Amino acid sequence: EAQVTQNPRYLITVTGKKLTVTCSQNMNHEYMSWYRQDPGLGLRQIYYSMNVEVTDKGDVPEGYKVSRKEKRNFPLILESPSPNQTSLYFCASSLRGELYNEQFFGPGTRLTVL
Amino acid sequence: KQEVTQIPAALSVPEGENLVLNCSFTDSAIYNLQWFRQDPGKGLTSLLLIQSSQREQTSGRLNASLDKSSGRSTLYIAASQPGDSATYLCAVNTNAGKSTFGDGTTLTVKP
């Protein structure tokens, strides 16, 4: 089944404890992206990657890191999480041709930082 | 910086009505525009994708149009059903990979 998977789905952690949220897609998509969704602020792009070894900042990159060593994986790293990073996180992927470039989203990761 | 606005923020209609959701954006240099549906506490489900060169796309009871020059897209839902109740989001994407979402329209369809 073609899908975007995220792990973990739920995470409660404490301030300063490094964590990684994994994202994997099995559709051979070039493009991958991370978003956070907060009440009243909507969905905001954190980082995106047009292809392997190519990453760019979105609108809210502060406090996050990403890497794209393989086409299928795009982990989101929080080196020192803070309570303001409590949010619902989504990973997405798509092709980058002229057609068939709709974004497919993962199920989301709900993160709470105490 | 691209800004995306969705109007109305919330909409409540009786079952069977046809309705229109609006999405406007400030920068017309877009790659494509995508409409999503999100149910409470769930992820995003893609509904329709319109490339910048297209004017509209249709899928079942849904029809999305795009007027790039005026910075507007509409999502038309025909013969609404209670199962259509959800939040509808539009996302504007650039060729460079940036994505900007609107805040969504929360639709309630009453039986």
Coordinates of C-alpha atoms in Angstrom, one line a residue:
Chain A
E1 CA 0.0 0.0 0.0
A2 CA 1.3 3.4 -1.0
Q3 CA 1.7 5.5 2.1
V4 CA 3.6 7.9 4.3
T5 CA 4.4 6.6 7.8
Q6 CA 5.4 8.5 10.8
N7 CA 6.7 7.3 14.2
P8 CA 5.9 7.7 16.9
R9 CA 2.3 8.7 16.6
Y10 CA 2.2 10.1 20.1
L11 CA 5.1 11.4 22.3
I12 CA 5.3 13.1 25.6
T13 CA 8.7 14.3 26.6
V14 CA 10.5 16.8 28.7
T15 CA 12.3 20.1 27.9
G16 CA 15.8 19.6 26.5
K17 CA 15.6 15.8 25.8
K18 CA 16.6 15.3 22.1
L19 CA 14.1 13.4 20.0
T20 CA 13.6 12.3 16.4
V21 CA 10.3 11.8 14.6
T22 CA 10.8 9.5 11.6
C23 CA 9.0 9.8 8.3
S24 CA 9.1 7.3 5.5
Q25 CA 7.4 7.0 2.2
N26 CA 7.2 4.0 -0.2
M27 CA 6.2 5.9 -3.4
N28 CA 9.6 6.9 -4.6
H29 CA 8.7 10.5 -4.2
E30 CA 11.4 13.1 -4.7
Y31 CA 9.8 15.8 -2.5
M32 CA 9.2 15.5 1.3
S33 CA 8.1 18.1 3.8
W34 CA 7.4 18.6 7.4
Y35 CA 4.6 20.8 8.9
R36 CA 3.2 21.6 12.3
Q37 CA -0.4 22.4 13.0
D38 CA -1.5 24.5 15.9
P39 CA -4.9 25.8 16.8
G40 CA -5.4 29.3 15.5
L41 CA -2.2 29.2 13.4
G42 CA -3.1 26.5 10.9
L43 CA -0.5 24.4 9.1
R44 CA 3.0 25.8 8.8
Q45 CA 5.9 24.4 6.8
I46 CA 9.0 23.6 8.9
Y47 CA 11.5 22.2 6.3
Y48 CA 11.2 20.6 2.9
S49 CA 13.4 18.6 0.7
M50 CA 13.3 18.6 -3.1
N51 CA 15.5 15.5 -3.3
V52 CA 18.2 13.5 -1.6
E53 CA 20.8 15.8 0.2
V54 CA 18.7 18.9 -0.6
T55 CA 16.8 20.6 2.2
D56 CA 15.4 24.1 2.6
K57 CA 13.8 26.0 5.4
G58 CA 10.1 26.6 5.5
D59 CA 8.3 29.3 7.5
V60 CA 9.1 28.0 11.0
P61 CA 12.5 26.2 11.0
E62 CA 13.8 27.5 14.3
G63 CA 14.5 24.7 16.8
Y64 CA 14.3 21.9 14.2
K65 CA 16.8 20.0 12.0
V66 CA 16.2 17.6 9.2
S67 CA 18.3 15.3 7.0
R68 CA 17.7 13.6 3.7
K69 CA 20.3 10.9 3.2
E70 CA 17.9 8.5 1.5
K71 CA 15.0 9.1 -0.8
R72 CA 12.4 7.4 1.3
N73 CA 13.3 8.9 4.7
F74 CA 13.1 12.4 6.1
P75 CA 13.5 12.5 9.9
L76 CA 12.7 15.6 11.9
I77 CA 15.1 16.2 14.8
L78 CA 14.4 18.4 17.8
E79 CA 17.8 18.8 19.5
S80 CA 16.5 20.6 22.6
P81 CA 12.7 20.5 22.6
S82 CA 10.8 23.3 24.4
P83 CA 7.2 23.6 25.4
N84 CA 6.4 25.9 22.4
Q85 CA 7.2 22.9 20.2
T86 CA 4.2 21.1 21.5
S87 CA 2.1 20.5 18.4
L88 CA 0.7 18.1 15.8
Y89 CA 3.3 17.3 13.2
F90 CA 2.7 16.1 9.7
C91 CA 5.1 14.7 7.1
A92 CA 4.2 14.8 3.4
S93 CA 5.6 13.6 0.1
S94 CA 5.0 14.1 -3.6
L95 CA 6.4 13.6 -7.0
R96 CA 7.9 16.7 -8.7
G97 CA 7.0 16.3 -12.3
E98 CA 4.5 18.4 -14.2
L99 CA 1.7 16.2 -13.3
Y100 CA 0.9 13.8 -10.4
N101 CA 2.6 16.1 -7.9
E102 CA -0.1 16.1 -5.2
Q103 CA 1.1 15.9 -1.7
F104 CA 0.3 12.8 0.4
F105 CA 0.3 13.2 4.1
G106 CA 1.2 10.9 6.9
P107 CA -1.1 10.3 9.9
G108 CA 0.5 12.9 12.2
T109 CA 2.6 12.8 15.3
R110 CA 1.2 14.5 18.4
L111 CA 4.1 15.8 20.5
T112 CA 3.8 17.2 24.0
V113 CA 6.9 18.9 25.6
L114 CA 6.6 19.4 29.3
Chain B
K1 CA 5.5 36.3 1.4
Q2 CA 2.5 34.2 0.2
E3 CA -0.6 34.6 2.2
V4 CA -3.6 32.3 1.8
T5 CA -7.1 33.2 3.1
Q6 CA -10.1 31.0 3.3
I7 CA -13.6 32.3 3.5
P8 CA -15.8 31.6 5.3
A9 CA -14.1 30.2 8.4
A10 CA -17.2 28.1 9.2
L11 CA -20.3 27.1 7.3
S12 CA -23.4 25.2 8.4
V13 CA -25.8 24.0 5.7
P14 CA -28.7 21.6 5.5
E15 CA -28.2 18.3 3.7
G16 CA -28.6 18.5 -0.1
E17 CA -27.4 22.0 -0.5
N18 CA -24.7 23.0 -3.1
L19 CA -22.0 25.1 -1.6
V20 CA -18.9 27.0 -2.4
L21 CA -15.7 27.4 -0.4
N22 CA -13.3 30.1 -1.2
C23 CA -9.5 30.3 -1.2
S24 CA -7.5 33.4 -2.1
F25 CA -3.8 33.9 -2.3
T26 CA -1.6 37.0 -2.7
D27 CA 1.2 35.8 -5.0
S28 CA 0.1 34.4 -8.3
A29 CA 3.4 32.7 -9.1
I30 CA 2.2 29.3 -8.0
Y31 CA 3.1 25.8 -9.1
N32 CA -0.2 24.2 -8.1
L33 CA -3.0 24.5 -5.7
Q34 CA -4.4 21.5 -3.7
W35 CA -7.6 21.1 -1.7
F36 CA -7.6 18.8 1.3
R37 CA -10.1 17.5 3.8
Q38 CA -9.3 17.0 7.5
D39 CA -11.5 15.3 10.0
P40 CA -11.2 16.1 13.7
G41 CA -8.0 14.7 15.1
K42 CA -7.0 13.1 11.8
G43 CA -4.6 13.7 9.0
L44 CA -5.1 15.4 5.6
T45 CA -6.8 13.7 2.7
S46 CA -6.2 15.1 -0.7
L47 CA -9.3 16.0 -2.6
L48 CA -8.2 17.8 -5.8
L49 CA -5.0 19.2 -7.3
I50 CA -5.0 21.9 -9.9
Q51 CA -1.9 22.7 -11.8
S52 CA -1.1 26.3 -12.5
S53 CA -1.9 25.8 -16.1
Q54 CA -5.3 24.3 -15.4
R55 CA -8.6 26.1 -14.8
E56 CA -10.5 23.4 -13.0
Q57 CA -10.6 19.8 -11.8
T58 CA -13.5 17.5 -11.0
S59 CA -13.9 14.5 -8.8
G60 CA -17.4 13.1 -8.2
R61 CA -19.4 15.8 -6.4
L62 CA -16.4 18.1 -6.1
N63 CA -15.2 20.7 -8.5
A64 CA -12.3 23.0 -8.0
S65 CA -11.5 26.0 -10.1
L66 CA -8.4 28.2 -10.3
D67 CA -8.1 31.8 -11.5
K68 CA -4.4 32.4 -11.0
S69 CA -4.4 36.0 -12.3
S70 CA -6.9 37.1 -9.6
G71 CA -5.4 34.8 -6.9
R72 CA -8.6 32.8 -6.3
S73 CA -9.7 29.2 -6.1
T74 CA -13.1 27.8 -5.3
L75 CA -14.2 24.3 -4.2
Y76 CA -17.7 23.5 -5.2
I77 CA -19.5 20.7 -3.4
A78 CA -22.7 19.5 -5.0
A79 CA -25.6 17.9 -3.0
S80 CA -23.9 18.1 0.3
Q81 CA -24.1 15.1 2.8
P82 CA -23.5 14.8 6.5
G83 CA -20.4 12.8 5.7
D84 CA -19.0 15.9 4.0
S85 CA -18.7 17.6 7.5
A86 CA -15.0 18.3 8.0
T87 CA -12.5 21.1 7.7
Y88 CA -11.4 21.9 4.2
L89 CA -8.0 23.3 3.6
C90 CA -6.3 24.8 0.5
A91 CA -2.6 24.8 0.0
V92 CA -0.7 26.9 -2.5
N93 CA 2.6 25.5 -3.7
T94 CA 5.6 27.1 -5.5
N95 CA 7.9 25.4 -8.0
A96 CA 10.7 25.8 -5.4
G97 CA 8.9 23.6 -2.9
K98 CA 7.3 26.0 -0.5
S99 CA 3.8 25.3 0.7
T100 CA 1.4 27.8 2.3
F101 CA -1.9 26.7 3.8
G102 CA -5.0 28.6 4.5
D103 CA -6.6 28.3 7.9
G104 CA -9.5 26.2 6.6
T105 CA -13.3 26.3 6.4
T106 CA -15.1 24.1 8.9
L107 CA -18.2 22.7 7.2
T108 CA -21.1 21.2 9.0
V109 CA -23.8 19.5 7.0
K110 CA -27.0 18.9 9.0
P111 CA -29.2 15.9 8.3

